[in-house]
């Protein structure tokens, strides 16, 4: 009887572990999908940011009215909402 109870406990433990593995696999797939969605969102935001950067620099002019070289300046956005054009 003791051996039979031991086998039952062992089978129950195995079933619980198999269920846990199945749950973790489901969670892993869900996290993979979420990661993929986040990666796409980040890619889209980067593309929009590059476009915005190009657009801003296309409108900027120096004191003589010449276009500002984006290789020589950076756009800095501070926490108070102000935007500065700083030399690199």
Short mmCIF file of N, CA, C and O in Angstrom, two decimals:
data_model
loop_
_atom_site.label_atom_id
_atom_site.label_comp_id
_atom_site.label_asym_id
_atom_site.label_seq_id
_atom_site.Cartn_x
_atom_site.Cartn_y
_atom_site.Cartn_z
N UNK A 1 0.84 -1.19 0.00
CA UNK A 1 0.00 0.00 0.00
C UNK A 1 0.88 1.25 0.00
O UNK A 1 0.60 2.22 -0.72
N UNK A 2 1.93 1.24 0.78
CA UNK A 2 2.84 2.38 0.83
C UNK A 2 3.48 2.62 -0.54
O UNK A 2 3.60 3.77 -0.99
N UNK A 3 3.88 1.54 -1.20
CA UNK A 3 4.49 1.67 -2.53
C UNK A 3 3.48 2.20 -3.53
O UNK A 3 3.81 3.03 -4.39
N UNK A 4 2.24 1.72 -3.41
CA UNK A 4 1.18 2.19 -4.31
C UNK A 4 0.92 3.67 -4.10
O UNK A 4 0.78 4.44 -5.07
N UNK A 5 0.88 4.13 -2.85
CA UNK A 5 0.68 5.55 -2.55
C UNK A 5 1.85 6.38 -3.07
O UNK A 5 1.66 7.49 -3.58
N UNK A 6 3.04 5.85 -2.95
CA UNK A 6 4.24 6.53 -3.45
C UNK A 6 4.15 6.70 -4.96
O UNK A 6 4.48 7.77 -5.50
N UNK A 7 3.73 5.64 -5.66
CA UNK A 7 3.59 5.72 -7.13
C UNK A 7 2.52 6.74 -7.51
O UNK A 7 2.69 7.50 -8.47
N UNK A 8 1.42 6.78 -6.75
CA UNK A 8 0.36 7.75 -7.03
C UNK A 8 0.88 9.18 -6.86
O UNK A 8 0.60 10.06 -7.68
N UNK A 9 1.61 9.41 -5.76
CA UNK A 9 2.18 10.74 -5.53
C UNK A 9 3.15 11.11 -6.65
O UNK A 9 3.18 12.25 -7.12
N UNK A 10 3.95 10.14 -7.06
CA UNK A 10 4.92 10.38 -8.13
C UNK A 10 4.21 10.71 -9.44
O UNK A 10 4.60 11.65 -10.15
N UNK A 11 3.15 9.97 -9.79
CA UNK A 11 2.38 10.25 -11.00
C UNK A 11 1.72 11.63 -10.93
O UNK A 11 1.70 12.36 -11.92
N UNK A 12 1.20 11.96 -9.74
CA UNK A 12 0.58 13.28 -9.57
C UNK A 12 1.62 14.38 -9.76
O UNK A 12 1.35 15.39 -10.41
N UNK A 13 2.81 14.18 -9.20
CA UNK A 13 3.88 15.17 -9.35
C UNK A 13 4.28 15.31 -10.83
O UNK A 13 4.49 16.42 -11.33
N UNK A 14 4.37 14.19 -11.53
CA UNK A 14 4.71 14.22 -12.96
C UNK A 14 3.65 14.96 -13.75
O UNK A 14 3.96 15.79 -14.61
N UNK A 15 2.37 14.69 -13.47
CA UNK A 15 1.28 15.37 -14.16
C UNK A 15 1.31 16.87 -13.88
O UNK A 15 1.09 17.68 -14.79
N UNK A 16 1.59 17.23 -12.63
CA UNK A 16 1.67 18.66 -12.28
C UNK A 16 2.83 19.32 -13.04
O UNK A 16 2.69 20.45 -13.53
N UNK A 17 3.96 18.63 -13.14
CA UNK A 17 5.10 19.17 -13.86
C UNK A 17 4.81 19.30 -15.36
O UNK A 17 5.18 20.30 -15.99
N UNK A 18 4.12 18.31 -15.92
CA UNK A 18 3.76 18.37 -17.34
C UNK A 18 2.82 19.54 -17.60
O UNK A 18 2.94 20.25 -18.60
N UNK A 19 1.89 19.76 -16.69
CA UNK A 19 0.97 20.89 -16.82
C UNK A 19 1.72 22.21 -16.72
O UNK A 19 1.46 23.16 -17.47
N UNK A 20 2.67 22.27 -15.78
CA UNK A 20 3.48 23.49 -15.63
C UNK A 20 4.29 23.76 -16.89
O UNK A 20 4.39 24.90 -17.34
N UNK A 21 4.86 22.72 -17.49
CA UNK A 21 5.62 22.87 -18.72
C UNK A 21 4.72 23.38 -19.84
O UNK A 21 5.09 24.29 -20.59
N UNK A 22 3.53 22.84 -19.93
CA UNK A 22 2.58 23.27 -20.96
C UNK A 22 2.21 24.75 -20.76
O UNK A 22 2.18 25.52 -21.73
N UNK A 23 1.95 25.14 -19.52
CA UNK A 23 1.63 26.53 -19.23
C UNK A 23 2.79 27.45 -19.57
O UNK A 23 2.60 28.54 -20.13
N UNK A 24 4.00 27.02 -19.25
CA UNK A 24 5.18 27.83 -19.56
C UNK A 24 5.41 27.95 -21.06
O UNK A 24 5.81 29.00 -21.55
N UNK A 25 5.13 26.88 -21.80
CA UNK A 25 5.26 26.95 -23.26
C UNK A 25 4.25 27.94 -23.85
O UNK A 25 4.58 28.71 -24.75
N UNK A 26 3.04 27.91 -23.33
CA UNK A 26 2.01 28.86 -23.77
C UNK A 26 2.44 30.29 -23.45
O UNK A 26 2.31 31.19 -24.28
N UNK A 27 2.95 30.49 -22.25
CA UNK A 27 3.42 31.81 -21.84
C UNK A 27 4.59 32.26 -22.72
O UNK A 27 4.66 33.43 -23.11
N UNK A 28 5.48 31.34 -23.04
CA UNK A 28 6.63 31.66 -23.89
C UNK A 28 6.16 32.13 -25.26
O UNK A 28 6.67 33.13 -25.79
N UNK A 29 5.21 31.44 -25.85
CA UNK A 29 4.68 31.83 -27.16
C UNK A 29 4.01 33.21 -27.09
O UNK A 29 4.17 34.03 -27.99
N UNK A 30 3.29 33.45 -26.03
CA UNK A 30 2.64 34.74 -25.84
C UNK A 30 3.69 35.85 -25.73
O UNK A 30 3.56 36.92 -26.34
N UNK A 31 4.75 35.60 -24.98
CA UNK A 31 5.82 36.58 -24.83
C UNK A 31 6.56 36.80 -26.15
O UNK A 31 6.97 37.92 -26.45
N UNK A 32 6.70 35.76 -26.94
CA UNK A 32 7.34 35.90 -28.25
C UNK A 32 6.51 36.82 -29.15
O UNK A 32 7.06 37.68 -29.85
N UNK A 33 5.19 36.63 -29.14
CA UNK A 33 4.31 37.49 -29.93
C UNK A 33 4.38 38.93 -29.44
O UNK A 33 4.46 39.86 -30.24
N UNK A 34 4.37 39.11 -28.13
CA UNK A 34 4.45 40.45 -27.57
C UNK A 34 5.79 41.10 -27.93
O UNK A 34 5.84 42.28 -28.29
N UNK A 35 6.86 40.34 -27.87
CA UNK A 35 8.19 40.86 -28.23
C UNK A 35 8.20 41.28 -29.69
O UNK A 35 8.75 42.34 -30.04
N UNK A 36 7.61 40.47 -30.54
CA UNK A 36 7.56 40.79 -31.97
C UNK A 36 6.77 42.08 -32.20
O UNK A 36 7.18 42.94 -32.99
N UNK A 37 5.65 42.23 -31.53
CA UNK A 37 4.84 43.45 -31.66
C UNK A 37 5.62 44.67 -31.17
O UNK A 37 5.60 45.73 -31.80
N UNK A 38 6.31 44.52 -30.05
CA UNK A 38 7.11 45.63 -29.52
C UNK A 38 8.24 45.99 -30.47
O UNK A 38 8.53 47.18 -30.68
N UNK A 39 8.88 44.99 -31.06
CA UNK A 39 9.94 45.25 -32.02
C UNK A 39 9.43 46.02 -33.23
O UNK A 39 10.08 46.95 -33.71
N UNK A 40 8.25 45.63 -33.72
CA UNK A 40 7.65 46.35 -34.85
C UNK A 40 7.32 47.79 -34.46
O UNK A 40 7.57 48.72 -35.22
N UNK A 41 6.77 47.97 -33.26
CA UNK A 41 6.44 49.32 -32.80
C UNK A 41 7.69 50.18 -32.67
O UNK A 41 7.70 51.35 -33.08
N UNK A 42 8.75 49.61 -32.13
CA UNK A 42 10.00 50.36 -31.99
C UNK A 42 10.54 50.72 -33.36
O UNK A 42 10.99 51.85 -33.58
N UNK A 43 10.48 49.79 -34.29
CA UNK A 43 10.96 50.06 -35.64
C UNK A 43 10.17 51.19 -36.28
O UNK A 43 10.74 52.09 -36.92
N UNK A 44 8.85 51.18 -36.13
CA UNK A 44 8.02 52.23 -36.69
C UNK A 44 8.32 53.58 -36.04
O UNK A 44 8.40 54.61 -36.73
N UNK A 45 8.51 53.59 -34.72
CA UNK A 45 8.83 54.83 -34.03
C UNK A 45 10.19 55.38 -34.46
O UNK A 45 10.35 56.59 -34.63
N UNK A 46 11.16 54.49 -34.66
CA UNK A 46 12.47 54.93 -35.13
C UNK A 46 12.36 55.55 -36.52
O UNK A 46 12.99 56.58 -36.79
N UNK A 47 11.56 54.93 -37.37
CA UNK A 47 11.37 55.46 -38.72
C UNK A 47 10.71 56.85 -38.66
O UNK A 47 11.12 57.78 -39.35
N UNK A 48 9.69 57.00 -37.82
CA UNK A 48 9.03 58.30 -37.67
C UNK A 48 10.00 59.34 -37.11
O UNK A 48 10.00 60.49 -37.55
N UNK A 49 10.82 58.94 -36.16
CA UNK A 49 11.78 59.85 -35.57
C UNK A 49 12.82 60.30 -36.60
O UNK A 49 13.18 61.48 -36.66
N UNK A 50 13.29 59.38 -37.43
CA UNK A 50 14.23 59.75 -38.50
C UNK A 50 13.59 60.74 -39.46
O UNK A 50 14.21 61.73 -39.87
N UNK A 51 12.32 60.51 -39.82
CA UNK A 51 11.61 61.42 -40.70
C UNK A 51 11.44 62.80 -40.07
O UNK A 51 11.63 63.83 -40.72
N UNK A 52 11.10 62.82 -38.79
CA UNK A 52 10.94 64.08 -38.07
C UNK A 52 12.28 64.82 -38.01
O UNK A 52 12.34 66.03 -38.22
N UNK A 53 13.34 64.09 -37.74
CA UNK A 53 14.68 64.67 -37.70
C UNK A 53 15.03 65.31 -39.05
O UNK A 53 15.50 66.46 -39.10
N UNK A 54 14.78 64.59 -40.14
CA UNK A 54 15.05 65.13 -41.48
C UNK A 54 14.19 66.38 -41.73
O UNK A 54 14.68 67.38 -42.26
N UNK A 55 12.93 66.31 -41.35
CA UNK A 55 12.02 67.42 -41.57
C UNK A 55 12.46 68.66 -40.80
O UNK A 55 12.46 69.78 -41.33
N UNK A 56 12.84 68.48 -39.54
CA UNK A 56 13.29 69.61 -38.73
C UNK A 56 14.53 70.25 -39.34
O UNK A 56 14.59 71.45 -39.53
N UNK A 57 15.51 69.43 -39.68
CA UNK A 57 16.75 69.99 -40.23
C UNK A 57 16.54 70.59 -41.62
O UNK A 57 17.29 71.48 -42.01
N UNK A 58 15.54 70.15 -42.35
CA UNK A 58 15.30 70.75 -43.66
C UNK A 58 14.76 72.18 -43.54
O UNK A 58 14.87 72.97 -44.47
N UNK A 59 14.20 72.51 -42.37
CA UNK A 59 13.64 73.85 -42.16
C UNK A 59 14.59 74.78 -41.39
O UNK A 59 14.34 75.99 -41.34
N UNK A 60 15.63 74.24 -40.80
CA UNK A 60 16.53 75.07 -40.00
C UNK A 60 17.53 75.82 -40.87
O UNK A 60 18.05 75.28 -41.84
N UNK A 61 17.79 77.08 -40.49
CA UNK A 61 18.75 77.92 -41.20
C UNK A 61 19.65 78.60 -40.17
O UNK A 61 19.22 78.91 -39.06
N UNK A 62 20.90 78.87 -40.58
CA UNK A 62 21.81 79.60 -39.70
C UNK A 62 21.56 81.10 -39.84
O UNK A 62 20.61 81.53 -40.51
N UNK A 63 22.42 81.90 -39.23
CA UNK A 63 22.23 83.36 -39.24
C UNK A 63 22.29 83.96 -40.64
O UNK A 63 21.70 85.00 -40.91
N UNK A 64 23.02 83.30 -41.56
CA UNK A 64 23.14 83.79 -42.93
C UNK A 64 22.08 83.19 -43.85
O UNK A 64 22.10 83.41 -45.05
N UNK A 65 21.18 82.40 -43.31
CA UNK A 65 20.10 81.82 -44.11
C UNK A 65 20.47 80.51 -44.80
O UNK A 65 19.70 79.99 -45.59
N UNK A 66 21.65 79.99 -44.48
CA UNK A 66 22.08 78.70 -45.07
C UNK A 66 21.50 77.54 -44.27
O UNK A 66 21.31 77.66 -43.05
N UNK A 67 21.26 76.42 -44.94
CA UNK A 67 20.75 75.24 -44.21
C UNK A 67 21.75 74.78 -43.15
O UNK A 67 22.95 74.85 -43.34
N UNK A 68 21.24 74.32 -42.02
CA UNK A 68 22.07 73.81 -40.93
C UNK A 68 22.47 72.38 -41.26
O UNK A 68 21.64 71.57 -41.68
N UNK A 69 23.74 72.06 -41.08
CA UNK A 69 24.25 70.72 -41.36
C UNK A 69 23.89 69.78 -40.19
O UNK A 69 24.37 69.96 -39.07
N UNK A 70 23.08 68.75 -40.44
CA UNK A 70 22.69 67.84 -39.35
C UNK A 70 23.85 67.02 -38.81
O UNK A 70 23.76 66.46 -37.72
N UNK A 71 24.97 66.96 -39.54
CA UNK A 71 26.14 66.24 -39.04
C UNK A 71 26.89 67.03 -37.97
O UNK A 71 27.70 66.48 -37.23
N UNK A 72 26.62 68.34 -37.90
CA UNK A 72 27.34 69.19 -36.97
C UNK A 72 26.52 69.56 -35.73
O UNK A 72 27.05 70.12 -34.78
N UNK A 73 25.22 69.26 -35.76
CA UNK A 73 24.35 69.65 -34.65
C UNK A 73 23.47 68.48 -34.22
O UNK A 73 23.21 67.56 -34.98
N UNK A 74 23.02 68.57 -32.97
CA UNK A 74 22.06 67.60 -32.44
C UNK A 74 20.86 68.36 -31.88
O UNK A 74 20.98 69.51 -31.45
N UNK A 75 19.73 67.73 -31.92
CA UNK A 75 18.51 68.29 -31.33
C UNK A 75 18.39 67.73 -29.92
O UNK A 75 18.42 66.52 -29.72
N UNK A 76 18.27 68.63 -28.94
CA UNK A 76 18.16 68.21 -27.55
C UNK A 76 16.79 68.63 -27.02
O UNK A 76 16.43 69.81 -27.07
N UNK A 77 16.04 67.66 -26.53
CA UNK A 77 14.73 67.94 -25.93
C UNK A 77 14.86 67.80 -24.42
O UNK A 77 15.19 66.72 -23.93
N UNK A 78 14.61 68.87 -23.69
CA UNK A 78 14.73 68.82 -22.23
C UNK A 78 13.42 68.39 -21.60
O UNK A 78 12.37 68.36 -22.25
N UNK A 79 13.48 68.09 -20.33
CA UNK A 79 12.30 67.58 -19.61
C UNK A 79 11.20 68.64 -19.47
O UNK A 79 10.04 68.30 -19.28
N UNK A 80 11.56 69.92 -19.57
CA UNK A 80 10.55 70.97 -19.46
C UNK A 80 9.85 71.26 -20.79
O UNK A 80 9.02 72.15 -20.88
N UNK A 81 10.23 70.51 -21.84
CA UNK A 81 9.56 70.65 -23.14
C UNK A 81 10.29 71.56 -24.11
O UNK A 81 9.89 71.67 -25.26
N UNK A 82 11.37 72.19 -23.67
CA UNK A 82 12.11 73.05 -24.59
C UNK A 82 13.00 72.21 -25.51
O UNK A 82 13.44 71.13 -25.16
N UNK A 83 13.21 72.74 -26.70
CA UNK A 83 14.01 72.05 -27.72
C UNK A 83 15.18 72.95 -28.08
O UNK A 83 14.99 74.14 -28.39
N UNK A 84 16.38 72.39 -28.02
CA UNK A 84 17.59 73.16 -28.31
C UNK A 84 18.36 72.52 -29.44
O UNK A 84 18.37 71.30 -29.59
N UNK A 85 19.04 73.32 -30.21
CA UNK A 85 19.94 72.85 -31.26
C UNK A 85 21.36 73.07 -30.74
O UNK A 85 21.78 74.21 -30.51
N UNK A 86 22.08 71.98 -30.49
CA UNK A 86 23.40 72.05 -29.88
C UNK A 86 24.47 71.54 -30.86
O UNK A 86 24.22 70.58 -31.57
N UNK A 87 25.65 72.17 -30.84
CA UNK A 87 26.73 71.64 -31.67
C UNK A 87 27.20 70.29 -31.12
O UNK A 87 27.17 70.07 -29.91
N UNK A 88 27.63 69.45 -32.02
CA UNK A 88 28.11 68.11 -31.59
C UNK A 88 29.45 68.23 -30.91
O UNK A 88 30.24 69.06 -31.13
#
